[in-house]
CSV table of C-alpha atoms in Angstrom, one decimal:
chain,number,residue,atom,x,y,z
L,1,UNK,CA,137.3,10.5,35.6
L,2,UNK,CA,140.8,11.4,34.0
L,3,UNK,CA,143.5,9.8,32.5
L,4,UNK,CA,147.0,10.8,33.7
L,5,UNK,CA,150.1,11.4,31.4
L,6,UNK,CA,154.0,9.9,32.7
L,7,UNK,CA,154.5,12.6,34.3
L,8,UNK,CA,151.5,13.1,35.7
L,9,UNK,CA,151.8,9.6,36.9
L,10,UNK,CA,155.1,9.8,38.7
L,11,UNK,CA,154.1,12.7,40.3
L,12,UNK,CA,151.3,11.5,42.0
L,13,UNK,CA,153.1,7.9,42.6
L,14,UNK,CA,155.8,9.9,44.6
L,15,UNK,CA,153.4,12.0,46.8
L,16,UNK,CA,151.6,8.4,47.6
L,17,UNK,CA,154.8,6.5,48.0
L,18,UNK,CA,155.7,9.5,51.0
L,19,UNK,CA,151.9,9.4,52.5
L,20,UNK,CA,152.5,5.4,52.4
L,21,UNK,CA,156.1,5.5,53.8
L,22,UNK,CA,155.1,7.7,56.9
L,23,UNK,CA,151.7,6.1,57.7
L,24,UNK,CA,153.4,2.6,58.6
L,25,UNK,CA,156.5,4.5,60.1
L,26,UNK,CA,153.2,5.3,62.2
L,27,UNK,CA,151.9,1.6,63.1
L,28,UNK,CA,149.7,1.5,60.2
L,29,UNK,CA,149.3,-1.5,57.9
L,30,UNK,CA,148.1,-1.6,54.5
L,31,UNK,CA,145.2,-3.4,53.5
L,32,UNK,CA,142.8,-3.4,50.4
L,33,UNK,CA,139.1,-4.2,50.2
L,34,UNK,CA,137.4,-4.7,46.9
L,35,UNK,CA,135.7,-1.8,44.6
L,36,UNK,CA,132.4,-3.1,44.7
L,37,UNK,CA,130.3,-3.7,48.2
L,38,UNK,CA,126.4,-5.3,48.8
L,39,UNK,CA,124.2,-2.6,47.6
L,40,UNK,CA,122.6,-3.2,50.9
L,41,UNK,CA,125.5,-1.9,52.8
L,42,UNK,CA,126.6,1.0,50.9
L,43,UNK,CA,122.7,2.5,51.4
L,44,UNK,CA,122.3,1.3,55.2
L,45,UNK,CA,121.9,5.1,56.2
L,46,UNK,CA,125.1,5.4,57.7
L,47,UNK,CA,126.8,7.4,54.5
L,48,UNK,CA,125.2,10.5,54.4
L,49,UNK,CA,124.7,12.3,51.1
L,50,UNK,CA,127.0,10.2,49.8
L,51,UNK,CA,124.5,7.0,49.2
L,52,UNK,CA,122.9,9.5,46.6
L,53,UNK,CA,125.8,9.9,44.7
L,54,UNK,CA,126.5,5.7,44.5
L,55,UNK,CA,127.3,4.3,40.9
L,56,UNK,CA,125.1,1.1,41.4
L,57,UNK,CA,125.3,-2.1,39.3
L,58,UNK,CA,122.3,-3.8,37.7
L,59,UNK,CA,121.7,-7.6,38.6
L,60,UNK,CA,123.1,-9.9,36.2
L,61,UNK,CA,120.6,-11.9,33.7
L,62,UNK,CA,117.7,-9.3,34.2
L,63,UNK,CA,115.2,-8.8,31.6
L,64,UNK,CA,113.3,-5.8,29.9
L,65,UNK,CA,110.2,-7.4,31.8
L,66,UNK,CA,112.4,-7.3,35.5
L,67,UNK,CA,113.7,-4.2,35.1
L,68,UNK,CA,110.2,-3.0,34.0
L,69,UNK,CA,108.7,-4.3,36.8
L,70,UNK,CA,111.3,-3.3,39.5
L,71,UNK,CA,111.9,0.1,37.9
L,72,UNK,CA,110.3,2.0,41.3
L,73,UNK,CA,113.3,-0.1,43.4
L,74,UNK,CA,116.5,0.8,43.0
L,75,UNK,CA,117.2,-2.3,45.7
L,76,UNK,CA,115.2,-5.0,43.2
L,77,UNK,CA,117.4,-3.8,40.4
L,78,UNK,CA,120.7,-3.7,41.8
L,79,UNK,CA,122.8,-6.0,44.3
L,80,UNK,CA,126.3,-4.9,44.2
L,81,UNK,CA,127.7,-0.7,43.9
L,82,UNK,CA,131.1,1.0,43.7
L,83,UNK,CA,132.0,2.1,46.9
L,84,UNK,CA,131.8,5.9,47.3
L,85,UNK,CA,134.3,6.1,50.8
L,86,UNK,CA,136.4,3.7,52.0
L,87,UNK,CA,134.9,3.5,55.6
L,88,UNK,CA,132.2,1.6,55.0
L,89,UNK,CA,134.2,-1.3,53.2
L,90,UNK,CA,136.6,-0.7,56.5
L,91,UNK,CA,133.8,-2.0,58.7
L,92,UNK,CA,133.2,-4.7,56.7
L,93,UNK,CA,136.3,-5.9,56.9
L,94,UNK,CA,136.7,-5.7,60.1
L,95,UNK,CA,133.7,-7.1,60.7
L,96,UNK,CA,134.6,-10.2,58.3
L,97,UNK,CA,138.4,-11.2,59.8
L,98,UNK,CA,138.1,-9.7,63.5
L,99,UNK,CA,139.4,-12.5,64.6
L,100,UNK,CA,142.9,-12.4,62.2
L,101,UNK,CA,143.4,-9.1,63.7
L,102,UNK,CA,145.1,-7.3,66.8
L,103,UNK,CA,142.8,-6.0,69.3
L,104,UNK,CA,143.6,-2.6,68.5
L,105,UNK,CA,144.0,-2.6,64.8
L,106,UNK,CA,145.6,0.6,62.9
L,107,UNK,CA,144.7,0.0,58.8
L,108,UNK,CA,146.0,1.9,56.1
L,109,UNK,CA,144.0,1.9,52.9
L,110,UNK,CA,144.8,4.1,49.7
L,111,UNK,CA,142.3,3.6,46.9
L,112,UNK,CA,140.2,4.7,44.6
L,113,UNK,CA,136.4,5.5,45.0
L,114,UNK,CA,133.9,7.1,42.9
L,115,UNK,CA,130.8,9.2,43.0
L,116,UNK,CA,128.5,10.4,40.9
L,117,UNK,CA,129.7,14.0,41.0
L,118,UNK,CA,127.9,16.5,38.8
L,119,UNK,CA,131.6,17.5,36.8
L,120,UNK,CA,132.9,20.9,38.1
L,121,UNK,CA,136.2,22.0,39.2
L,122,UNK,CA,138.0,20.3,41.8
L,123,UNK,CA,135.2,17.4,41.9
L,124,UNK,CA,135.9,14.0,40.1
L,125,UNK,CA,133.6,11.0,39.9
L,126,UNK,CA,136.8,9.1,40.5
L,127,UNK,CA,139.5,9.9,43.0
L,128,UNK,CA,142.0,8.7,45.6
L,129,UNK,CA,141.5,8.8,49.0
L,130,UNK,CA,144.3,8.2,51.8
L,131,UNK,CA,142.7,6.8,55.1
L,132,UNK,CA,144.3,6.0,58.2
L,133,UNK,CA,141.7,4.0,60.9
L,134,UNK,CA,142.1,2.7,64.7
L,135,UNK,CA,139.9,-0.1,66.2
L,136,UNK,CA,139.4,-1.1,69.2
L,137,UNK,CA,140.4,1.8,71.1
L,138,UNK,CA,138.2,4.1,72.6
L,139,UNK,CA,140.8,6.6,74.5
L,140,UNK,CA,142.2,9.9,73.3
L,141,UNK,CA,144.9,8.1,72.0
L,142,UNK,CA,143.5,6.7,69.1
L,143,UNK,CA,142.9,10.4,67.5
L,144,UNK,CA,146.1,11.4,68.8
L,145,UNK,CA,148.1,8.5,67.1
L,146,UNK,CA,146.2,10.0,63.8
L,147,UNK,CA,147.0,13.6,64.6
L,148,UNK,CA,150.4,13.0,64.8
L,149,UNK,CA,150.5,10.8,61.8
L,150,UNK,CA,148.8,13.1,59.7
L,151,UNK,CA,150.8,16.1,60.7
L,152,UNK,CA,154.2,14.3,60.2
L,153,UNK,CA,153.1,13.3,56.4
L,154,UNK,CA,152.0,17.1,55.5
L,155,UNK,CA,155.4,18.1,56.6
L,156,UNK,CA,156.9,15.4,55.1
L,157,UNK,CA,155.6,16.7,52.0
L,158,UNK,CA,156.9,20.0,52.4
L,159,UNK,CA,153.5,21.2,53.7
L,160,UNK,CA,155.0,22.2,56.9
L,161,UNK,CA,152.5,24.4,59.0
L,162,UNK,CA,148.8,22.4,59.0
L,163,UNK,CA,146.9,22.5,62.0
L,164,UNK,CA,143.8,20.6,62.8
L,165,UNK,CA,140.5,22.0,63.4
L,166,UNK,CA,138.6,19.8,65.9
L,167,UNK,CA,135.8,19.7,67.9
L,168,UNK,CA,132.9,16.5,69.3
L,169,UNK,CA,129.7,15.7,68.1
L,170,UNK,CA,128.1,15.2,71.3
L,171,UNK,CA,129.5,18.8,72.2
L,172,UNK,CA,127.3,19.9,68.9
L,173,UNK,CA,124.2,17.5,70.3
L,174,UNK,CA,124.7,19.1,74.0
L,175,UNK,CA,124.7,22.9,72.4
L,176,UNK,CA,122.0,22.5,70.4
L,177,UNK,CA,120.0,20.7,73.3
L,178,UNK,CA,120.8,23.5,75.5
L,179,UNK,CA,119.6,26.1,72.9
L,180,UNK,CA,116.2,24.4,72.9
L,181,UNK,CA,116.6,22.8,69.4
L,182,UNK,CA,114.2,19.6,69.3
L,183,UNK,CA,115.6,16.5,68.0
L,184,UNK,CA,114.2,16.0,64.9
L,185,UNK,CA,114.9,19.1,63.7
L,186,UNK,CA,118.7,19.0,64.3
L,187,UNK,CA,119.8,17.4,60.9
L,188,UNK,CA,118.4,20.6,59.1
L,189,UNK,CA,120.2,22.8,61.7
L,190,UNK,CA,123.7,21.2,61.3
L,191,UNK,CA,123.4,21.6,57.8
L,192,UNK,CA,122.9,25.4,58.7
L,193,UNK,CA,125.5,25.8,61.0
L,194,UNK,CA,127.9,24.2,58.6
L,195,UNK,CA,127.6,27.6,56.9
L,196,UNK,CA,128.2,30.1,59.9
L,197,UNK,CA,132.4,30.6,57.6
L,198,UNK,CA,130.7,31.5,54.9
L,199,UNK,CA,126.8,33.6,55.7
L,200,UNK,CA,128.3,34.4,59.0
L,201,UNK,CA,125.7,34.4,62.4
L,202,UNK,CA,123.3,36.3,60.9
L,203,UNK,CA,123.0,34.3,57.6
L,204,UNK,CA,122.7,31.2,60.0
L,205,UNK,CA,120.0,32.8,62.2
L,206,UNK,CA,118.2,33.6,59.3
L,207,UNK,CA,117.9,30.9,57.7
L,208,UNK,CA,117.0,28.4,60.2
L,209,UNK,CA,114.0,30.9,60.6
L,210,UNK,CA,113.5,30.3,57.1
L,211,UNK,CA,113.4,26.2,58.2
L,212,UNK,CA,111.0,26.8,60.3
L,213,UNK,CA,113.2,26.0,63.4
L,214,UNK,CA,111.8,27.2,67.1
L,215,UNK,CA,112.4,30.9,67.2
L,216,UNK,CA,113.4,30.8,71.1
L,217,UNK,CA,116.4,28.3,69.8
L,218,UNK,CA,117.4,30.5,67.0
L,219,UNK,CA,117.0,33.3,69.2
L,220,UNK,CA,119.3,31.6,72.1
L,221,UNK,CA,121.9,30.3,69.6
L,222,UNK,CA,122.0,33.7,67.5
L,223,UNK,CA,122.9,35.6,70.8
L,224,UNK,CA,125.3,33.0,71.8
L,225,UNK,CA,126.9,33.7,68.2
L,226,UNK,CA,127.3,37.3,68.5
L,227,UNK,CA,127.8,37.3,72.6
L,228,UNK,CA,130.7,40.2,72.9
L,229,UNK,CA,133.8,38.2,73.0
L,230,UNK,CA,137.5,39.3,74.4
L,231,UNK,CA,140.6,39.3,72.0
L,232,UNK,CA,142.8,37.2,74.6
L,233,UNK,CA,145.0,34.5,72.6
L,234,UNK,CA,144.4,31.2,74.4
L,235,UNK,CA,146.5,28.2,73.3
L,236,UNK,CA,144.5,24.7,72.7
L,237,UNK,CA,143.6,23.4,75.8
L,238,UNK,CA,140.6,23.5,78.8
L,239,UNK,CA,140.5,27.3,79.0
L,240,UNK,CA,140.3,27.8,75.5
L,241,UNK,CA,137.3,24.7,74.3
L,242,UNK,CA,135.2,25.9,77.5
L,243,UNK,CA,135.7,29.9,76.3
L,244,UNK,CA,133.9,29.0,72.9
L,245,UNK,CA,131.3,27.2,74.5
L,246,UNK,CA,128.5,27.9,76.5
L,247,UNK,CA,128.7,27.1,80.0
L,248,UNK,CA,127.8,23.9,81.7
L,249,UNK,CA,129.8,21.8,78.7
L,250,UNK,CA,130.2,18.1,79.9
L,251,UNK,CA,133.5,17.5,81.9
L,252,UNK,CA,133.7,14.3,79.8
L,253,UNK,CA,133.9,15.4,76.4
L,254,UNK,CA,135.8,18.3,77.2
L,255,UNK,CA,138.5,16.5,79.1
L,256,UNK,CA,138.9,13.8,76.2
L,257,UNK,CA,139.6,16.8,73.9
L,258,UNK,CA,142.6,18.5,76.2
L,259,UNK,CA,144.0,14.6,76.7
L,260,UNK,CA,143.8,14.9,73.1
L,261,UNK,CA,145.9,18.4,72.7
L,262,UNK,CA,148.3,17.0,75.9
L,263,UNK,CA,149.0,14.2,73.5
L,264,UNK,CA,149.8,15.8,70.2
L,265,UNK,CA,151.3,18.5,72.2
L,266,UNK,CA,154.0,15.7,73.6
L,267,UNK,CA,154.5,13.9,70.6
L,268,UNK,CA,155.3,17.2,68.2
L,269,UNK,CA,158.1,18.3,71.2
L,270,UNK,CA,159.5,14.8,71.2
L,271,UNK,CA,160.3,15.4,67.5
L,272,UNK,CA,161.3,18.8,68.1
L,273,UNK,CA,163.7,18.0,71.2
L,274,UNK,CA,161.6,20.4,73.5
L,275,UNK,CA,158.9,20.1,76.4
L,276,UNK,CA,155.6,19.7,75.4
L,277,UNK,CA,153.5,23.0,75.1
L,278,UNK,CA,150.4,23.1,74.2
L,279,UNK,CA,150.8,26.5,73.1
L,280,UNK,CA,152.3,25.7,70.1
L,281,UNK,CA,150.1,22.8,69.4
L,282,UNK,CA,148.6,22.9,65.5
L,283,UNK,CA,144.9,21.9,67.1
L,284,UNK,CA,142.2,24.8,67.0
L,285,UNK,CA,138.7,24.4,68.4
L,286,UNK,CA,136.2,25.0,66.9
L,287,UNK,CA,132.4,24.0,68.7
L,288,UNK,CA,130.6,24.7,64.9
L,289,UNK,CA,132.6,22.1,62.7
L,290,UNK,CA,130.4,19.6,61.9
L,291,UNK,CA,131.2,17.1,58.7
L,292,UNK,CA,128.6,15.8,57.2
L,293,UNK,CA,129.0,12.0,57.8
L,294,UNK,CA,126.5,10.5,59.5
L,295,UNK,CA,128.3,7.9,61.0
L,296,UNK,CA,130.2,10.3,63.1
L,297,UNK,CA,129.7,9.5,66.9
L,298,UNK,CA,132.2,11.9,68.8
L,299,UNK,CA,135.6,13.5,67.6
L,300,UNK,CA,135.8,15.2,64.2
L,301,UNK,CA,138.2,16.9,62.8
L,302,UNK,CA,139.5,18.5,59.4
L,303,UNK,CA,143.4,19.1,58.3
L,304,UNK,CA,144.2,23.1,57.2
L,305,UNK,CA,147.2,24.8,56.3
L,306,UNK,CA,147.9,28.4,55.6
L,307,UNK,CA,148.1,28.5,51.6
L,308,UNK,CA,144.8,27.6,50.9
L,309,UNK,CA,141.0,28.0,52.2
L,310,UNK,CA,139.5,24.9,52.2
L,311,UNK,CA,140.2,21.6,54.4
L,312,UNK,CA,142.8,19.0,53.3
L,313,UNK,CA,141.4,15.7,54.8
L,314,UNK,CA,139.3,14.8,58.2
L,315,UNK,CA,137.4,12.2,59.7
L,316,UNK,CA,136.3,11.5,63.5
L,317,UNK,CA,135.0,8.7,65.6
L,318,UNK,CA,132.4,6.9,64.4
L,319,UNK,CA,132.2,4.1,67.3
L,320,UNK,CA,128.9,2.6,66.2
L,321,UNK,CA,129.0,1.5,62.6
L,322,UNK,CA,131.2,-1.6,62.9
L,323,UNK,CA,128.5,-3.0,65.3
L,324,UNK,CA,125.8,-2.8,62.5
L,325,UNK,CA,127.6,-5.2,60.3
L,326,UNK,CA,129.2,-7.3,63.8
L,327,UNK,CA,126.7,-7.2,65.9
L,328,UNK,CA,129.0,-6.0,68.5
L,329,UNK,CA,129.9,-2.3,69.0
L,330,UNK,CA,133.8,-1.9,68.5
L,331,UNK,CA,135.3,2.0,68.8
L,332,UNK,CA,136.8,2.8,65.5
L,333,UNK,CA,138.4,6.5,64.3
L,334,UNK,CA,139.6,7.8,61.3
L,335,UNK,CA,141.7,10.4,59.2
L,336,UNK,CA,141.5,10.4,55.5
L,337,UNK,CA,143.8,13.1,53.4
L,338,UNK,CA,142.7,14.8,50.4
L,339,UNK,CA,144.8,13.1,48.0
L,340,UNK,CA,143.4,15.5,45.3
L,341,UNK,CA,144.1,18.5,47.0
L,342,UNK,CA,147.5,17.7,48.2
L,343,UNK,CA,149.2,16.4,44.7
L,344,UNK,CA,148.5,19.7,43.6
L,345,UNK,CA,150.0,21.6,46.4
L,346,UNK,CA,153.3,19.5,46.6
L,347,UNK,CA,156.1,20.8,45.1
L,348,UNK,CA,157.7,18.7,42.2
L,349,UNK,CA,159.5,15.9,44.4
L,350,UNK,CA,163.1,15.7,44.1
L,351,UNK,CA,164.0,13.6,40.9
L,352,UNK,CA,164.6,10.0,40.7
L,353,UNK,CA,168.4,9.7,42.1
L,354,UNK,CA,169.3,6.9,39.1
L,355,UNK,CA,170.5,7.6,36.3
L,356,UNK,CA,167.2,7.7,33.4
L,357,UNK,CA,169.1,7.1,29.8
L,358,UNK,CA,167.6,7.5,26.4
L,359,UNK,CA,169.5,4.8,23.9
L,360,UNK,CA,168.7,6.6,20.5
L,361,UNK,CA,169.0,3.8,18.0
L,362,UNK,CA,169.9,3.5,14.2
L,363,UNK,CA,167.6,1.2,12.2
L,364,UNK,CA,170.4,-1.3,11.1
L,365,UNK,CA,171.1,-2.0,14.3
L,366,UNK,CA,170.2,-5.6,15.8
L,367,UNK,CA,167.6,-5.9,18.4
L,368,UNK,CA,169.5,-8.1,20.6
L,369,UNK,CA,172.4,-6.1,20.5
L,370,UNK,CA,170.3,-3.2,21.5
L,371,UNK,CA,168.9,-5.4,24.6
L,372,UNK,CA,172.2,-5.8,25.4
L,373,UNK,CA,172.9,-2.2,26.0
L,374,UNK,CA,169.6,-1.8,27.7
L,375,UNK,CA,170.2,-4.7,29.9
L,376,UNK,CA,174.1,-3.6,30.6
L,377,UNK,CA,172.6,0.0,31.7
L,378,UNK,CA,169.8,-1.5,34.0
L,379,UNK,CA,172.2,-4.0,35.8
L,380,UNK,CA,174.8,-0.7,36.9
L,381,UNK,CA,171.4,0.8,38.0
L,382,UNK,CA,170.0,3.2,35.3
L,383,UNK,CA,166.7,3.9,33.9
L,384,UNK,CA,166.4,3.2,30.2
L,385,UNK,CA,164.2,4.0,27.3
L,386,UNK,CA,164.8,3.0,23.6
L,387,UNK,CA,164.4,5.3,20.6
L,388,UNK,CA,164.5,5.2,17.4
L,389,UNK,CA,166.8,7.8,16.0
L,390,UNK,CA,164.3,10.1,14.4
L,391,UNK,CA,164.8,13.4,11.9
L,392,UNK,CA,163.7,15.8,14.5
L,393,UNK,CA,166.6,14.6,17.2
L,394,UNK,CA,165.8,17.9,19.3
L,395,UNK,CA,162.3,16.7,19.8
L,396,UNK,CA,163.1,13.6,20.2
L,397,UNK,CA,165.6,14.5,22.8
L,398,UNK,CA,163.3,17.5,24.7
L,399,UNK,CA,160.6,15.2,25.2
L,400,UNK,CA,162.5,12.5,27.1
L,401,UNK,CA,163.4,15.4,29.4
L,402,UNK,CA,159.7,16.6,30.2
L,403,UNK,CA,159.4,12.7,30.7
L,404,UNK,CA,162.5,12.5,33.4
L,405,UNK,CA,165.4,11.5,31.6
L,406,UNK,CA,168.5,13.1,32.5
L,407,UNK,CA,171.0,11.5,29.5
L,408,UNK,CA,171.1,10.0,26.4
L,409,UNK,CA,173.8,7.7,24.2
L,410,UNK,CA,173.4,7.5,20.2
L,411,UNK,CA,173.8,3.5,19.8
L,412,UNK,CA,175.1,2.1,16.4
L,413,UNK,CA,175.7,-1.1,14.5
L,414,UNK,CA,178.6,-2.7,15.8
L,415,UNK,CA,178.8,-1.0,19.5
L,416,UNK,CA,180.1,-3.3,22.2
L,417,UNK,CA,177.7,-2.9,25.1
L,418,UNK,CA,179.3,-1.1,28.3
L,419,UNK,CA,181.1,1.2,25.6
L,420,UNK,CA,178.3,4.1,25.3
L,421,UNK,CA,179.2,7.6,25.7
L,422,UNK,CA,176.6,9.3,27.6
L,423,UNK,CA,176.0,12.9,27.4
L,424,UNK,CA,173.5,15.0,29.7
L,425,UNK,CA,170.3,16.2,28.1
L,426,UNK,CA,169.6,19.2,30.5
């Protein structure tokens, strides 16, 4: 958990005020949903390793003789924990005030969450996430819409160039059925195949020997892995998701993933002023991404971009966790940015356009005459900052310009406000 200086602050205020702006350009609509949930729903199974890393919040009133005797139950100590994603709470409140809502309802939320990280670099026990979240709609559009968003906000934030990696969960469950993988032992497997980038095929085949997994499924899916493959380029689409996997894939899932590419495809052109061609479409198949949500039923996908090796955001469908909490089983999909990653990518955003004034100050100089130059300044639209005029003016003077301001005035007894000569401090 960190504290952020000024600048450190308005930095990261201007990247979120640019992810905000183009999300409801998009359709979206804020929302916000409090920091704590039921402890009961935050470890309902449906949040993967996450639930592990939950801060949790002891009962109120409870005595040494209560905790003593509840010690072995997390659940009898604690009702209430801080949320770790900002799904689950989604699905809550959907659940809660469905009926105040459109039947296909496109949230925004931007909030903190926090887990119990063990502190290394680029993990925080508290951090922002940036989701965008359709429900009620169970077509290719939905993950298009989110696509399209998420794409125009990287560029808008001079990230110009991401692509999304994408590919289905029940493409993964119909691969690994087809390799003779039984069911109870695919959890383990996934968490395998996650590592084909980084072990490679034979890593992977090795290792889910070391599991214990059948050998005639690691045997099928290690051949499948290192099959001899042609160097032809094709563009997202049919040709290229059936090439990657093996054949037989369903005509369903397949289909909803070229109506997704067809989608983006048109929508990308449109701004662009061209056709739609899918060959220059920032979508990539990939059959072994798997994210390790739990929740996920069918799309997934995770944001790249040339400068760096790791993802920038994801999410997928995950049509069946509203209905735990409604009863009633309502498609929802997701995209959530990596808030973290991003700030620290973006180039230093273009500098406030008013006017940011330092009014350096003698002592002898009455406090409401120097509101009145403060307040003169703010009315013709400048920022302003009062100093007292100090020994060491230069570091008085260079600090205000690490901090933004782009002028200062020397104000003294007697000054009639309006009359201020500002000079630049660059």
């Amino acid at each position: 958990m960190r504290d952020f200086l000024p600048a450190d602050k308005a930095r990261r205020e201007r990247v979120l005020a640019v992810i905000r702006d183009r999300y409801r350009v998009h359709g979206f609509d804020e929302i916000e949903t409090p920091v704590m949930e039921e402890y009961g729903r935050l470890h309902a199974g449906i949040g993967g390793d996450n639930e592990k890393l939950a801060y949790n919040v002891l009962k109120r009133g409870l005595d040494a003789d209560a905790i003593r005797a509840a010690a072995d139950d997390p659940a009898e100590l604690t009702d209430l924990g801080l949320r770790y994603d900002l799904t689950v709470p989604l699905a809550r409140f959907y659940a809660s005030h469905r009926g105040e809502l459109p039947t296909v309802f496109r949230s925004i939320q931007i909030a903190p969450v926090w887990r119990a990280e063990r502190p290394q670099k680029g993990r925080y026990r508290q951090f922002m996430q940036c989701d965008i979240d359709i429900m009620g709609d169970a077509s290719a559009r939905a993950e298009s819409e989110l696509i399209v968003a998420t794409l125009d906000t990287l560029d808008a934030l001079g990230l110009e160039g991401g692509s999304v990696r994408i590919n289905d969960r029940r493409v993964l469950d119909w691969m690994l059925d087809s390799f003779g993988f039984a069911a109870d032992e695919r959890p383990g497997v996934l968490i395998t195949i996650d590592k084909l980038d980084k072990i490679g095929p034979q890593g992977v085949a090795a290792e889910l020997r070391e599991r214990g997994a059948a050998a005639s499924a690691v045997d099928a899916f290690e051949s499948f892995l290192t099959r001899p493959m042609t160097l032809e380029y094709n563009p997202f689409g049919e040709r290229q998701v059936r090439k990657l996997l093996p054949a037989g894939a369903p005509d369903e899932v397949v289909a909803h993933l070229v109506g997704i590419g067809e989608a983006v495809a048109a929508a990308r052109a449109a701004t662009g002023g061209a056709e739609a061609d899918l060959a220059d479409i920032p979508l990539v198949f990939d059959p072994f991404l798997v994210r390790g949500m739990g929740y996920y039923t069918g799309t997934i996908f995770e944001l790249a971009h040339p400068s760096v090796d790791y993802s920038l955001g994801g999410g997928g469908r995950y049509d069946g966790m509203i209905g735990r909490f409604l009863g009633q089983d309502v498609p929802a999909v997701g995209f959530s940015i990596g808030f973290e990653r991003i700030v620290d990518l973006v180039e230093a955003a273009a500098d406030d356009p008013r006017p940011a004034v330092v009014l350096v100050h003698d002592r002898d100089v009455a406090e409401r005459d120097l509101l009145a130059h403060k307040a003169a300044l703010v009315a013709a639209g400048s920022r302003v900052r009062l100093e007292h005029r100090t020994k060491n003016l230069k570091a008085l003077l260079e600090r205000a310009t690490a901090d933004g301001y782009t002028a200062f005035a020397t104000v003294s007894a007697g000054a009639v406000p309006g009359s201020l000569e500002l000079k630049p401090l660059a």
